[in-house]
Structures are given as structure tokens and as C-alpha cells.
DNA sequence: TATCCCATGTAAGCTGTTACATGATTTG
DNA sequence: CAAATCATGTAACAGCTTACATGGGATA
């Protein structure tokens, strides 16, 4: 499972609660992975059961108790093994392209509205990523690798925008 | 469910068996959607149960019987409604980028091997798509829309290759 | 005083993958 | 004669999403 290994990767940086992890998913890896709370809590329980992580309950002063998870040596080994393993092949399923594919059954203005909407979303995300990029650290090799994944997202968004312009013009 | 609507879209073009649909998934929409047989047969059963499709058993001369599915009026209406509906938001989860993100824990040559492998895959797919594109019909509006989705795949693969070259150079 | 944030989890349902199971015909 | 293709389906499991459920502290 990829999710469990991404969590191990985060825990290897610092001990965290499920809630902390959710924030990391949404901010730092949101451009190539997402996970919701239910998934994260289950994955954490599995990691603990497998001996890849340990929990420590930290009494919250005022706030609720924090279930801090930290990676174990076995967990670090599992992360290293996964990183070096054969990558799982992945298929991107994009409902938007499915709509375009069968778009002949759609009124011309509805098609243009669909494209315009996609364009607006891409542009918003591109602006977000570029802001994030500008704020990013480029010191260490680790930081530059993380930045590279963000650049991947930026490159794909730019390609998408160029494609959208061409298609919009063709079907306008 | 997106899958069910893609199937309706195919059935609207011609009546088909689950087996036929599988071939269509692999060839014509493989660049933005995939589905396996188990999924397709289940989805077909659901479509029939919902009145969106009808089955007719066609005795196979020599070959096994074909369960031909054809879209009903209700099915066509459902397809049209889906095409015009709010697009479901989609998150692309890419395990490769997860590996790069935590790639500092990987030996430098293992990272380069990972990038090289991704590059080879992207190039193979790009060649496939370009061949498909060359063979494609551009006559009708419907055909041009289908071609546009293929161009989307091509645009993203080119962006990926450019990014891979830059990253490979940076971390070489 | 109402809403947001912190922080936890469970339950049910849907989607996707893998393995099991069968059998005739066509092609190399 | 072996392998691929045509054609159907079931069972079990894995992964993801949505809804339900709770409660205190901080902020507007």
C-alpha cells in the first residue's frame, strides 16, 4: 500500500498524530496524493499492529490528548525497502476526459463551459503551486527532491492549459 | 459512477458484450480510463437492473453465446444527464512521485534508475499514442473530440519527458 | 454566542484488483 | 499440438469515500 509508506515517510521526518498527517497530505503532497482522515487513522493502526510505528499518548493541556506516532526501526526498514522496490504501475482515471470523449452528445456551449471550468481550476491550482514553490526551501538534496515533485505538478498544469486553449479554439 | 457512464457511452455507439467493452477500454480510452472484466460485468448487470440497458442473448455459431447489451432510452437520458452534470473532482495519485518525494532516503543510482525507468515507460506510451493518432479519423466532430483526448495524453507525456530530463540532469 | 480548529474514531458502502473456474475455435 | 482468442461469470479482498459521533478551546 502506497499510503502506508507515505505515512512512514512523514513519520520518519517527525513524530505525528493522524490529524497532523492529514494537514501534511493536504499541504505538502496534495499535488500527487490525497488521503482522508478515516484512511489515515486506519493506516496508522495497521502500522502499529505491524510494528512499523509506535504510539505515545501525549496529554493535551486543555486540548484533546494527542496520539503521537513515531516510526520504529522496522518501519524505517520497510520504507527503505518500498523506495527501492519495483514501482507499482498506476493508471490515471480522468472523468473530465471521459466527458470530452463523449462530448458530441453535449450542446456546444455546454462543452465550452466544461472546458472553461477545467481551465479555471487548472489556473487556480497553478497559482497555488507557484506560490508554494516560491516559498520553498532549496537547501538540501531532500528539499530539492520535494521541490521537483512540485515542479512536476506545475509542468503538467502548464501542458493542460496549453491543451485547453487549443481545444477551446478548435471547438469554439 | 464514471465507469457506468463510459459504458453507456459505448453502448450508445453500438450494442456490445462485456468482452467487446473490455477491448474498447483497452484500445480507445486506455489513455484516460481503465477497467477490468470483473468490473465491467458487474457494471453491466447494474445497468440492466436500473433499466439503462437491455440484454439479448445471441447464439454463437461455434463460439460461446454473446450477451449483447444495448442502451435503452432511459440509459441515453442518464448519459446525457451525466455529461451535463457537475464534473466529479478527481485526484491523481502517483506512487512514482511519492518515491521521488522521499527519494533522499534512496541511493543516488537507485534514484536515477527510477527516473530512467519512468522515462522509458513515458516514451513507449508516447510512441503508441502518436501511432494511434496517425491512424485516427478526423472527419466528424465526434471523432475530433475523441482525438482531442488523445492529444491531451500526448501533451502530458511530452511535459513529463521534459521534466524527467531536467530532474535527471539536476540529480545526476 | 456561533463558528472554526484541534483531535479522535466507527460504520457502511462503493470501486477496483486478483484469483478462480469453464470451454470451444482459430492460428502458429 | 500448443497457444491465443472469444466469451462468460463468481468470490474474496483491498482501498477510498461519506456519513455518523463526540467534545473542549479559541476566535470573531
GROMACS .gro file of N, CA and C in nm, chain A:
model
  516
    1UNK      N    1   0.084  -0.121   0.000
    1UNK     CA    2   0.000   0.000   0.000
    1UNK      C    3   0.088   0.126   0.000
    2UNK      N    4   0.061   0.213  -0.095
    2UNK     CA    5   0.141   0.335  -0.107
    2UNK      C    6   0.116   0.428   0.012
    3UNK      N    7  -0.012   0.441   0.048
    3UNK     CA    8  -0.048   0.532   0.157
    3UNK      C    9   0.034   0.507   0.283
    4UNK      N   10   0.045   0.382   0.324
    4UNK     CA   11   0.118   0.348   0.446
    4UNK      C   12   0.264   0.392   0.437
    5UNK      N   13   0.320   0.382   0.317
    5UNK     CA   14   0.461   0.420   0.302
    5UNK      C   15   0.481   0.570   0.301
    6UNK      N   16   0.384   0.641   0.248
    6UNK     CA   17   0.393   0.787   0.254
    6UNK      C   18   0.385   0.831   0.401
    7UNK      N   19   0.296   0.767   0.476
    7UNK     CA   20   0.285   0.798   0.619
    7UNK      C   21   0.417   0.767   0.690
    8UNK      N   22   0.477   0.654   0.661
    8UNK     CA   23   0.606   0.620   0.719
    8UNK      C   24   0.710   0.728   0.686
    9UNK      N   25   0.705   0.775   0.562
    9UNK     CA   26   0.797   0.880   0.521
    9UNK      C   27   0.781   1.006   0.605
   10UNK      N   28   0.657   1.043   0.632
   10UNK     CA   29   0.631   1.161   0.716
   10UNK      C   30   0.677   1.137   0.860
   11UNK      N   31   0.645   1.019   0.912
   11UNK     CA   32   0.682   0.987   1.050
   11UNK      C   33   0.834   0.983   1.066
   12UNK      N   34   0.903   0.952   0.956
   12UNK     CA   35   1.050   0.949   0.961
   12UNK      C   36   1.106   1.091   0.973
   13UNK      N   37   1.026   1.189   0.934
   13UNK     CA   38   1.069   1.329   0.947
   13UNK      C   39   1.043   1.381   1.088
   14UNK      N   40   0.929   1.341   1.145
   14UNK     CA   41   0.893   1.383   1.282
   14UNK      C   42   0.775   1.301   1.332
   15UNK      N   43   0.766   1.275   1.461
   15UNK     CA   44   0.650   1.205   1.516
   15UNK      C   45   0.525   1.290   1.497
   16UNK      N   46   0.414   1.225   1.468
   16UNK     CA   47   0.292   1.299   1.435
   16UNK      C   48   0.165   1.227   1.477
   17UNK      N   49   0.058   1.304   1.488
   17UNK     CA   50  -0.075   1.248   1.510
   17UNK      C   51  -0.142   1.231   1.373
   18UNK      N   52  -0.254   1.161   1.371
   18UNK     CA   53  -0.330   1.144   1.248
   18UNK      C   54  -0.372   1.279   1.192
   19UNK      N   55  -0.408   1.365   1.282
   19UNK     CA   56  -0.452   1.499   1.243
   19UNK      C   57  -0.339   1.577   1.174
   20UNK      N   58  -0.219   1.568   1.233
   20UNK     CA   59  -0.102   1.631   1.172
   20UNK      C   60  -0.079   1.576   1.032
   21UNK      N   61  -0.091   1.445   1.020
   21UNK     CA   62  -0.068   1.381   0.891
   21UNK      C   63  -0.167   1.432   0.787
   22UNK      N   64  -0.291   1.447   0.828
   22UNK     CA   65  -0.392   1.498   0.735
   22UNK      C   66  -0.350   1.635   0.681
   23UNK      N   67  -0.298   1.719   0.770
   23UNK     CA   68  -0.253   1.851   0.725
   23UNK      C   69  -0.136   1.839   0.627
   24UNK      N   70  -0.045   1.746   0.655
   24UNK     CA   71   0.067   1.725   0.562
   24UNK      C   72   0.019   1.677   0.425
   25UNK      N   73  -0.076   1.584   0.427
   25UNK     CA   74  -0.128   1.536   0.299
   25UNK      C   75  -0.186   1.653   0.220
   26UNK      N   76  -0.265   1.733   0.286
   26UNK     CA   77  -0.332   1.843   0.214
   26UNK      C   78  -0.236   1.950   0.166
   27UNK      N   79  -0.130   1.973   0.243
   27UNK     CA   80  -0.041   2.082   0.202
   27UNK      C   81   0.077   2.031   0.118
   28UNK      N   82   0.161   1.946   0.174
   28UNK     CA   83   0.285   1.916   0.103
   28UNK      C   84   0.278   1.811  -0.008
   29UNK      N   85   0.189   1.714  -0.001
   29UNK     CA   86   0.185   1.615  -0.109
   29UNK      C   87   0.052   1.616  -0.185
   30UNK      N   88  -0.028   1.720  -0.158
   30UNK     CA   89  -0.158   1.731  -0.222
   30UNK      C   90  -0.152   1.725  -0.374
   31UNK      N   91  -0.038   1.760  -0.432
   31UNK     CA   92  -0.028   1.760  -0.578
   31UNK      C   93  -0.007   1.622  -0.639
   32UNK      N   94   0.020   1.521  -0.553
   32UNK     CA   95   0.029   1.386  -0.612
   32UNK      C   96  -0.035   1.278  -0.527
   33UNK      N   97  -0.089   1.313  -0.410
   33UNK     CA   98  -0.159   1.213  -0.331
   33UNK      C   99  -0.261   1.281  -0.241
   34UNK      N  100  -0.368   1.211  -0.212
   34UNK     CA  101  -0.463   1.262  -0.114
   34UNK      C  102  -0.508   1.148  -0.026
   35UNK      N  103  -0.550   1.181   0.093
   35UNK     CA  104  -0.599   1.080   0.186
   35UNK      C  105  -0.693   1.149   0.282
   36UNK      N  106  -0.798   1.081   0.322
   36UNK     CA  107  -0.885   1.143   0.420
   36UNK      C  108  -0.860   1.083   0.558
   37UNK      N  109  -0.922   1.145   0.660
   37UNK     CA  110  -0.893   1.107   0.798
   37UNK      C  111  -0.918   0.959   0.824
   38UNK      N  112  -1.031   0.909   0.779
   38UNK     CA  113  -1.065   0.769   0.805
   38UNK      C  114  -0.954   0.676   0.757
   39UNK      N  115  -0.904   0.706   0.639
   39UNK     CA  116  -0.796   0.626   0.581
   39UNK      C  117  -0.669   0.635   0.664
   40UNK      N  118  -0.636   0.756   0.704
   40UNK     CA  119  -0.512   0.778   0.780
   40UNK      C  120  -0.517   0.706   0.914
   41UNK      N  121  -0.629   0.717   0.986
   41UNK     CA  122  -0.638   0.653   1.117
   41UNK      C  123  -0.628   0.501   1.104
   42UNK      N  124  -0.694   0.448   1.001
   42UNK     CA  125  -0.683   0.303   0.980
   42UNK      C  126  -0.541   0.261   0.947
   43UNK      N  127  -0.476   0.338   0.859
   43UNK     CA  128  -0.340   0.304   0.820
   43UNK      C  129  -0.246   0.311   0.940
   44UNK      N  130  -0.266   0.411   1.026
   44UNK     CA  131  -0.182   0.423   1.145
   44UNK      C  132  -0.199   0.300   1.234
   45UNK      N  133  -0.322   0.257   1.253
   45UNK     CA  134  -0.349   0.138   1.337
   45UNK      C  135  -0.278   0.017   1.279
   46UNK      N  136  -0.280   0.003   1.146
   46UNK     CA  137  -0.213  -0.109   1.081
   46UNK      C  138  -0.062  -0.101   1.099
   47UNK      N  139  -0.008   0.020   1.087
   47UNK     CA  140   0.137   0.038   1.105
   47UNK      C  141   0.179  -0.003   1.246
   48UNK      N  142   0.099   0.034   1.345
   48UNK     CA  143   0.130  -0.002   1.483
   48UNK      C  144   0.121  -0.154   1.501
   49UNK      N  145   0.014  -0.212   1.444
   49UNK     CA  146  -0.005  -0.358   1.455
   49UNK      C  147   0.111  -0.433   1.391
   50UNK      N  148   0.167  -0.376   1.283
   50UNK     CA  149   0.277  -0.440   1.212
   50UNK      C  150   0.414  -0.409   1.273
   51UNK      N  151   0.416  -0.327   1.377
   51UNK     CA  152   0.543  -0.293   1.439
   51UNK      C  153   0.623  -0.188   1.363
   52UNK      N  154   0.559  -0.122   1.266
   52UNK     CA  155   0.629  -0.019   1.190
   52UNK      C  156   0.623   0.118   1.259
   53UNK      N  157   0.533   0.131   1.354
   53UNK     CA  158   0.521   0.258   1.427
   53UNK      C  159   0.480   0.230   1.571
   54UNK      N  160   0.506   0.327   1.658
   54UNK     CA  161   0.466   0.317   1.798
   54UNK      C  162   0.383   0.439   1.834
   55UNK      N  163   0.290   0.421   1.928
   55UNK     CA  164   0.207   0.535   1.970
   55UNK      C  165   0.246   0.577   2.110
   56UNK      N  166   0.237   0.705   2.132
   56UNK     CA  167   0.255   0.758   2.267
   56UNK      C  168   0.143   0.859   2.287
   57UNK      N  169   0.070   0.843   2.396
   57UNK     CA  170  -0.038   0.937   2.423
   57UNK      C  171   0.018   1.057   2.498
   58UNK      N  172   0.004   1.173   2.437
   58UNK     CA  173   0.055   1.295   2.498
   58UNK      C  174  -0.064   1.373   2.551
   59UNK      N  175  -0.070   1.389   2.684
   59UNK     CA  176  -0.184   1.458   2.744
   59UNK      C  177  -0.189   1.602   2.693
   60UNK      N  178  -0.304   1.640   2.642
   60UNK     CA  179  -0.319   1.775   2.591
   60UNK      C  180  -0.349   1.871   2.707
   61UNK      N  181  -0.276   1.980   2.712
   61UNK     CA  182  -0.306   2.080   2.815
   61UNK      C  183  -0.421   2.164   2.760
   62UNK      N  184  -0.541   2.129   2.807
   62UNK     CA  185  -0.658   2.199   2.752
   62UNK      C  186  -0.711   2.125   2.631
   63UNK      N  187  -0.626   2.106   2.529
   63UNK     CA  188  -0.667   2.038   2.407
   63UNK      C  189  -0.682   1.887   2.431
   64UNK      N  190  -0.743   1.816   2.335
   64UNK     CA  191  -0.756   1.670   2.348
   64UNK      C  192  -0.620   1.603   2.349
   65UNK      N  193  -0.614   1.483   2.404
   65UNK     CA  194  -0.490   1.407   2.403
   65UNK      C  195  -0.443   1.383   2.260
   66UNK      N  196  -0.313   1.389   2.241
   66UNK     CA  197  -0.255   1.361   2.110
   66UNK      C  198  -0.202   1.218   2.108
   67UNK      N  199  -0.236   1.146   2.001
   67UNK     CA  200  -0.179   1.011   1.984
   67UNK      C  201  -0.058   1.026   1.893
   68UNK      N  202   0.058   1.048   1.953
   68UNK     CA  203   0.177   1.070   1.870
   68UNK      C  204   0.233   0.938   1.821
   69UNK      N  205   0.249   0.930   1.691
   69UNK     CA  206   0.305   0.811   1.629
   69UNK      C  207   0.448   0.838   1.587
   70UNK      N  208   0.537   0.743   1.619
   70UNK     CA  209   0.674   0.758   1.573
   70UNK      C  210   0.717   0.628   1.505
   71UNK      N  211   0.800   0.645   1.403
   71UNK     CA  212   0.843   0.530   1.325
   71UNK      C  213   0.942   0.444   1.407
   72UNK      N  214   0.934   0.313   1.389
   72UNK     CA  215   1.031   0.222   1.454
   72UNK      C  216   1.142   0.188   1.356
   73UNK      N  217   1.242   0.116   1.401
   73UNK     CA  218   1.349   0.074   1.310
   73UNK      C  219   1.292  -0.014   1.199
   74UNK      N  220   1.199  -0.102   1.239
   74UNK     CA  221   1.135  -0.189   1.139
   74UNK      C  222   1.061  -0.104   1.035
   75UNK      N  223   1.000   0.004   1.081
   75UNK     CA  224   0.929   0.094   0.992
   75UNK      C  225   1.023   0.161   0.894
   76UNK      N  226   1.138   0.207   0.945
   76UNK     CA  227   1.237   0.270   0.857
   76UNK      C  228   1.285   0.170   0.752
   77UNK      N  229   1.304   0.046   0.795
   77UNK     CA  230   1.349  -0.057   0.701
   77UNK      C  231   1.243  -0.082   0.594
   78UNK      N  232   1.116  -0.084   0.636
   78UNK     CA  233   1.007  -0.106   0.542
   78UNK      C  234   0.999   0.007   0.441
   79UNK      N  235   1.022   0.129   0.488
   79UNK     CA  236   1.021   0.246   0.399
   79UNK      C  237   1.133   0.235   0.295
   80UNK      N  238   1.252   0.202   0.342
   80UNK     CA  239   1.367   0.189   0.251
   80UNK      C  240   1.342   0.080   0.148
   81UNK      N  241   1.283  -0.032   0.193
   81UNK     CA  242   1.255  -0.143   0.101
   81UNK      C  243   1.154  -0.101  -0.005
   82UNK      N  244   1.052  -0.026   0.038
   82UNK     CA  245   0.949   0.018  -0.057
   82UNK      C  246   1.008   0.114  -0.160
   83UNK      N  247   1.091   0.206  -0.113
   83UNK     CA  248   1.151   0.304  -0.204
   83UNK      C  249   1.232   0.235  -0.312
   84UNK      N  250   1.296   0.125  -0.277
   84UNK     CA  251   1.383   0.055  -0.372
   84UNK      C  252   1.308  -0.049  -0.454
   85UNK      N  253   1.183  -0.076  -0.417
   85UNK     CA  254   1.105  -0.182  -0.484
   85UNK      C  255   1.059  -0.138  -0.622
   86UNK      N  256   1.016  -0.235  -0.700
   86UNK     CA  257   0.953  -0.210  -0.829
   86UNK      C  258   0.837  -0.113  -0.810
   87UNK      N  259   0.833  -0.006  -0.884
   87UNK     CA  260   0.718   0.084  -0.869
   87UNK      C  261   0.589   0.018  -0.917
   88UNK      N  262   0.481   0.036  -0.842
   88UNK     CA  263   0.350  -0.015  -0.882
   88UNK      C  264   0.302   0.068  -1.001
   89UNK      N  265   0.246   0.005  -1.101
   89UNK     CA  266   0.201   0.086  -1.215
   89UNK      C  267   0.067   0.151  -1.179
   90UNK      N  268   0.052   0.269  -1.231
   90UNK     CA  269  -0.067   0.347  -1.193
   90UNK      C  270  -0.136   0.398  -1.317
   91UNK      N  271  -0.268   0.394  -1.315
   91UNK     CA  272  -0.348   0.446  -1.424
   91UNK      C  273  -0.422   0.567  -1.372
   92UNK      N  274  -0.411   0.672  -1.447
   92UNK     CA  275  -0.484   0.791  -1.410
   92UNK      C  276  -0.621   0.784  -1.474
   93UNK      N  277  -0.724   0.790  -1.393
   93UNK     CA  278  -0.861   0.789  -1.446
   93UNK      C  279  -0.917   0.930  -1.437
   94UNK      N  280  -0.946   0.989  -1.552
   94UNK     CA  281  -0.990   1.128  -1.552
   94UNK      C  282  -1.131   1.145  -1.609
   95UNK      N  283  -1.229   1.167  -1.523
   95UNK     CA  284  -1.368   1.180  -1.566
   95UNK      C  285  -1.388   1.295  -1.664
   96UNK      N  286  -1.309   1.399  -1.651
   96UNK     CA  287  -1.321   1.512  -1.742
   96UNK      C  288  -1.297   1.468  -1.886
   97UNK      N  289  -1.191   1.390  -1.908
   97UNK     CA  290  -1.161   1.344  -2.043
   97UNK      C  291  -1.270   1.251  -2.096
   98UNK      N  292  -1.332   1.176  -2.005
   98UNK     CA  293  -1.444   1.091  -2.045
   98UNK      C  294  -1.558   1.177  -2.099
   99UNK      N  295  -1.582   1.289  -2.036
   99UNK     CA  296  -1.688   1.379  -2.083
   99UNK      C  297  -1.653   1.436  -2.220
  100UNK      N  298  -1.527   1.473  -2.239
  100UNK     CA  299  -1.487   1.526  -2.369
  100UNK      C  300  -1.500   1.418  -2.476
  101UNK      N  301  -1.459   1.296  -2.440
  101UNK     CA  302  -1.463   1.184  -2.535
  101UNK      C  303  -1.603   1.162  -2.592
  102UNK      N  304  -1.704   1.173  -2.505
  102UNK     CA  305  -1.842   1.155  -2.549
  102UNK      C  306  -1.912   1.290  -2.567
  103UNK      N  307  -1.832   1.394  -2.581
  103UNK     CA  308  -1.883   1.530  -2.582
  103UNK      C  309  -1.968   1.566  -2.702
  104UNK      N  310  -1.971   1.481  -2.804
  104UNK     CA  311  -2.055   1.509  -2.920
  104UNK      C  312  -2.202   1.507  -2.881
  105UNK      N  313  -2.233   1.437  -2.772
  105UNK     CA  314  -2.372   1.430  -2.724
  105UNK      C  315  -2.408   1.549  -2.635
  106UNK      N  316  -2.316   1.645  -2.632
  106UNK     CA  317  -2.333   1.759  -2.542
  106UNK      C  318  -2.356   1.884  -2.629
  107UNK      N  319  -2.438   1.975  -2.580
  107UNK     CA  320  -2.459   2.100  -2.654
  107UNK      C  321  -2.326   2.174  -2.663
  108UNK      N  322  -2.299   2.241  -2.778
  108UNK     CA  323  -2.170   2.309  -2.796
  108UNK      C  324  -2.135   2.404  -2.682
  109UNK      N  325  -2.233   2.478  -2.632
  109UNK     CA  326  -2.199   2.571  -2.524
  109UNK      C  327  -2.172   2.499  -2.393
  110UNK      N  328  -2.234   2.384  -2.376
  110UNK     CA  329  -2.207   2.305  -2.254
  110UNK      C  330  -2.065   2.251  -2.259
  111UNK      N  331  -2.019   2.213  -2.378
  111UNK     CA  332  -1.881   2.168  -2.393
  111UNK      C  333  -1.784   2.281  -2.361
  112UNK      N  334  -1.812   2.399  -2.413
  112UNK     CA  335  -1.723   2.513  -2.386
  112UNK      C  336  -1.722   2.549  -2.239
  113UNK      N  337  -1.838   2.534  -2.174
  113UNK     CA  338  -1.846   2.562  -2.030
  113UNK      C  339  -1.761   2.463  -1.952
  114UNK      N  340  -1.765   2.338  -1.997
  114UNK     CA  341  -1.685   2.234  -1.933
  114UNK      C  342  -1.536   2.266  -1.944
  115UNK      N  343  -1.494   2.307  -2.063
  115UNK     CA  344  -1.353   2.342  -2.085
  115UNK      C  345  -1.314   2.465  -2.002
  116UNK      N  346  -1.404   2.562  -1.998
  116UNK     CA  347  -1.374   2.686  -1.924
  116UNK      C  348  -1.357   2.656  -1.775
  117UNK      N  349  -1.439   2.568  -1.727
  117UNK     CA  350  -1.432   2.531  -1.586
  117UNK      C  351  -1.300   2.461  -1.554
  118UNK      N  352  -1.265   2.370  -1.642
  118UNK     CA  353  -1.139   2.300  -1.624
  118UNK      C  354  -1.022   2.397  -1.625
  119UNK      N  355  -1.033   2.496  -1.714
  119UNK     CA  356  -0.928   2.595  -1.726
  119UNK      C  357  -0.914   2.675  -1.597
  120UNK      N  358  -1.026   2.716  -1.543
  120UNK     CA  359  -1.024   2.797  -1.420
  120UNK      C  360  -0.962   2.717  -1.306
  121UNK      N  361  -0.998   2.590  -1.298
  121UNK     CA  362  -0.942   2.506  -1.192
  121UNK      C  363  -0.791   2.490  -1.207
  122UNK      N  364  -0.749   2.466  -1.331
  122UNK     CA  365  -0.606   2.447  -1.357
  122UNK      C  366  -0.529   2.574  -1.321
  123UNK      N  367  -0.586   2.687  -1.357
  123UNK     CA  368  -0.517   2.813  -1.331
  123UNK      C  369  -0.506   2.840  -1.181
  124UNK      N  370  -0.611   2.811  -1.108
  124UNK     CA  371  -0.607   2.829  -0.963
  124UNK      C  372  -0.501   2.740  -0.901
  125UNK      N  373  -0.500   2.615  -0.943
  125UNK     CA  374  -0.402   2.524  -0.887
  125UNK      C  375  -0.260   2.566  -0.923
  126UNK      N  376  -0.243   2.611  -1.048
  126UNK     CA  377  -0.110   2.654  -1.091
  126UNK      C  378  -0.061   2.770  -1.004
  127UNK      N  379  -0.149   2.864  -0.977
  127UNK     CA  380  -0.112   2.979  -0.893
  127UNK      C  381  -0.073   2.931  -0.753
  128UNK      N  382  -0.150   2.837  -0.699
  128UNK     CA  383  -0.120   2.781  -0.567
  128UNK      C  384   0.019   2.718  -0.565
  129UNK      N  385   0.045   2.636  -0.667
  129UNK     CA  386   0.171   2.563  -0.672
  129UNK      C  387   0.288   2.660  -0.688
  130UNK      N  388   0.267   2.764  -0.770
  130UNK     CA  389   0.376   2.858  -0.791
  130UNK      C  390   0.404   2.940  -0.665
  131UNK      N  391   0.301   2.968  -0.589
  131UNK     CA  392   0.320   3.037  -0.462
  131UNK      C  393   0.399   2.946  -0.367
  132UNK      N  394   0.353   2.821  -0.358
  132UNK     CA  395   0.422   2.722  -0.275
  132UNK      C  396   0.569   2.710  -0.314
  133UNK      N  397   0.591   2.708  -0.445
  133UNK     CA  398   0.726   2.694  -0.496
  133UNK      C  399   0.814   2.809  -0.452
  134UNK      N  400   0.759   2.929  -0.461
  134UNK     CA  401   0.835   3.049  -0.424
  134UNK      C  402   0.872   3.047  -0.276
  135UNK      N  403   0.787   2.986  -0.195
  135UNK     CA  404   0.812   2.981  -0.051
  135UNK      C  405   0.903   2.864  -0.013
  136UNK      N  406   0.937   2.781  -0.111
  136UNK     CA  407   1.007   2.658  -0.077
  136UNK      C  408   1.155   2.676  -0.053
  137UNK      N  409   1.202   2.590   0.029
  137UNK     CA  410   1.342   2.579   0.064
  137UNK      C  411   1.412   2.500  -0.048
  138UNK      N  412   1.535   2.540  -0.083
  138UNK     CA  413   1.607   2.466  -0.187
  138UNK      C  414   1.745   2.425  -0.138
  139UNK      N  415   1.761   2.425  -0.006
  139UNK     CA  416   1.892   2.398   0.051
  139UNK      C  417   1.940   2.255   0.032
  140UNK      N  418   1.875   2.162   0.095
  140UNK     CA  419   1.923   2.023   0.094
  140UNK      C  420   1.877   1.948  -0.029
  141UNK      N  421   1.942   1.836  -0.051
  141UNK     CA  422   1.904   1.744  -0.157
  141UNK      C  423   1.758   1.699  -0.136
  142UNK      N  424   1.723   1.668  -0.011
  142UNK     CA  425   1.587   1.625   0.020
  142UNK      C  426   1.486   1.733  -0.019
  143UNK      N  427   1.518   1.857   0.012
  143UNK     CA  428   1.427   1.967  -0.020
  143UNK      C  429   1.415   1.985  -0.171
  144UNK      N  430   1.526   1.967  -0.242
  144UNK     CA  431   1.522   1.983  -0.388
  144UNK      C  432   1.441   1.871  -0.453
  145UNK      N  433   1.446   1.752  -0.395
  145UNK     CA  434   1.364   1.642  -0.448
  145UNK      C  435   1.216   1.671  -0.427
  146UNK      N  436   1.182   1.721  -0.310
  146UNK     CA  437   1.042   1.755  -0.283
  146UNK      C  438   0.996   1.863  -0.380
  147UNK      N  439   1.084   1.959  -0.404
  147UNK     CA  440   1.053   2.067  -0.497
  147UNK      C  441   1.032   2.012  -0.638
  148UNK      N  442   1.110   1.912  -0.674
  148UNK     CA  443   1.099   1.852  -0.808
  148UNK      C  444   0.958   1.795  -0.830
  149UNK      N  445   0.899   1.737  -0.724
  149UNK     CA  446   0.765   1.681  -0.742
  149UNK      C  447   0.664   1.793  -0.764
  150UNK      N  448   0.688   1.906  -0.700
  150UNK     CA  449   0.600   2.022  -0.720
  150UNK      C  450   0.615   2.073  -0.863
  151UNK      N  451   0.739   2.076  -0.912
  151UNK     CA  452   0.764   2.117  -1.050
  151UNK      C  453   0.695   2.024  -1.148
  152UNK      N  454   0.685   1.898  -1.111
  152UNK     CA  455   0.613   1.804  -1.196
  152UNK      C  456   0.467   1.848  -1.209
  153UNK      N  457   0.406   1.882  -1.097
  153UNK     CA  458   0.267   1.928  -1.099
  153UNK      C  459   0.253   2.054  -1.183
  154UNK      N  460   0.348   2.145  -1.169
  154UNK     CA  461   0.344   2.271  -1.244
  154UNK      C  462   0.356   2.244  -1.394
  155UNK      N  463   0.448   2.155  -1.431
  155UNK     CA  464   0.469   2.123  -1.573
  155UNK      C  465   0.341   2.066  -1.634
  156UNK      N  466   0.276   1.976  -1.560
  156UNK     CA  467   0.153   1.916  -1.613
  156UNK      C  468   0.040   2.017  -1.622
  157UNK      N  469   0.031   2.107  -1.525
  157UNK     CA  470  -0.074   2.209  -1.532
  157UNK      C  471  -0.052   2.302  -1.652
  158UNK      N  472   0.074   2.337  -1.678
  158UNK     CA  473   0.101   2.423  -1.793
  158UNK      C  474   0.064   2.352  -1.923
  159UNK      N  475   0.097   2.222  -1.931
  159UNK     CA  476   0.063   2.144  -2.050
  159UNK      C  477  -0.089   2.139  -2.066
  160UNK      N  478  -0.158   2.122  -1.956
  160UNK     CA  479  -0.303   2.115  -1.959
  160UNK      C  480  -0.363   2.248  -2.009
  161UNK      N  481  -0.310   2.359  -1.961
  161UNK     CA  482  -0.361   2.490  -2.003
  161UNK      C  483  -0.339   2.513  -2.152
  162UNK      N  484  -0.221   2.475  -2.201
  162UNK     CA  485  -0.192   2.491  -2.344
  162UNK      C  486  -0.289   2.407  -2.426
  163UNK      N  487  -0.310   2.283  -2.381
  163UNK     CA  488  -0.403   2.194  -2.450
  163UNK      C  489  -0.545   2.253  -2.447
  164UNK      N  490  -0.586   2.302  -2.332
  164UNK     CA  491  -0.721   2.359  -2.319
  164UNK      C  492  -0.742   2.476  -2.415
  165UNK      N  493  -0.640   2.561  -2.429
  165UNK     CA  494  -0.652   2.674  -2.521
  165UNK      C  495  -0.672   2.625  -2.663
  166UNK      N  496  -0.594   2.524  -2.702
  166UNK     CA  497  -0.604   2.472  -2.838
  166UNK      C  498  -0.742   2.410  -2.863
  167UNK      N  499  -0.788   2.330  -2.767
  167UNK     CA  500  -0.917   2.263  -2.784
  167UNK      C  501  -1.032   2.364  -2.783
  168UNK      N  502  -1.021   2.462  -2.694
  168UNK     CA  503  -1.126   2.564  -2.687
  168UNK      C  504  -1.137   2.637  -2.820
  169UNK      N  505  -1.021   2.668  -2.878
  169UNK     CA  506  -1.024   2.737  -3.006
  169UNK      C  507  -1.084   2.648  -3.115
  170UNK      N  508  -1.044   2.521  -3.115
  170UNK     CA  509  -1.093   2.430  -3.219
  170UNK      C  510  -1.245   2.414  -3.213
  171UNK      N  511  -1.301   2.407  -3.093
  171UNK     CA  512  -1.444   2.379  -3.083
  171UNK      C  513  -1.529   2.502  -3.052
  172UNK      N  514  -1.468   2.618  -3.055
  172UNK     CA  515  -1.543   2.742  -3.028
  172UNK      C  516  -1.640   2.775  -3.142
   0.00000   0.00000   0.00000
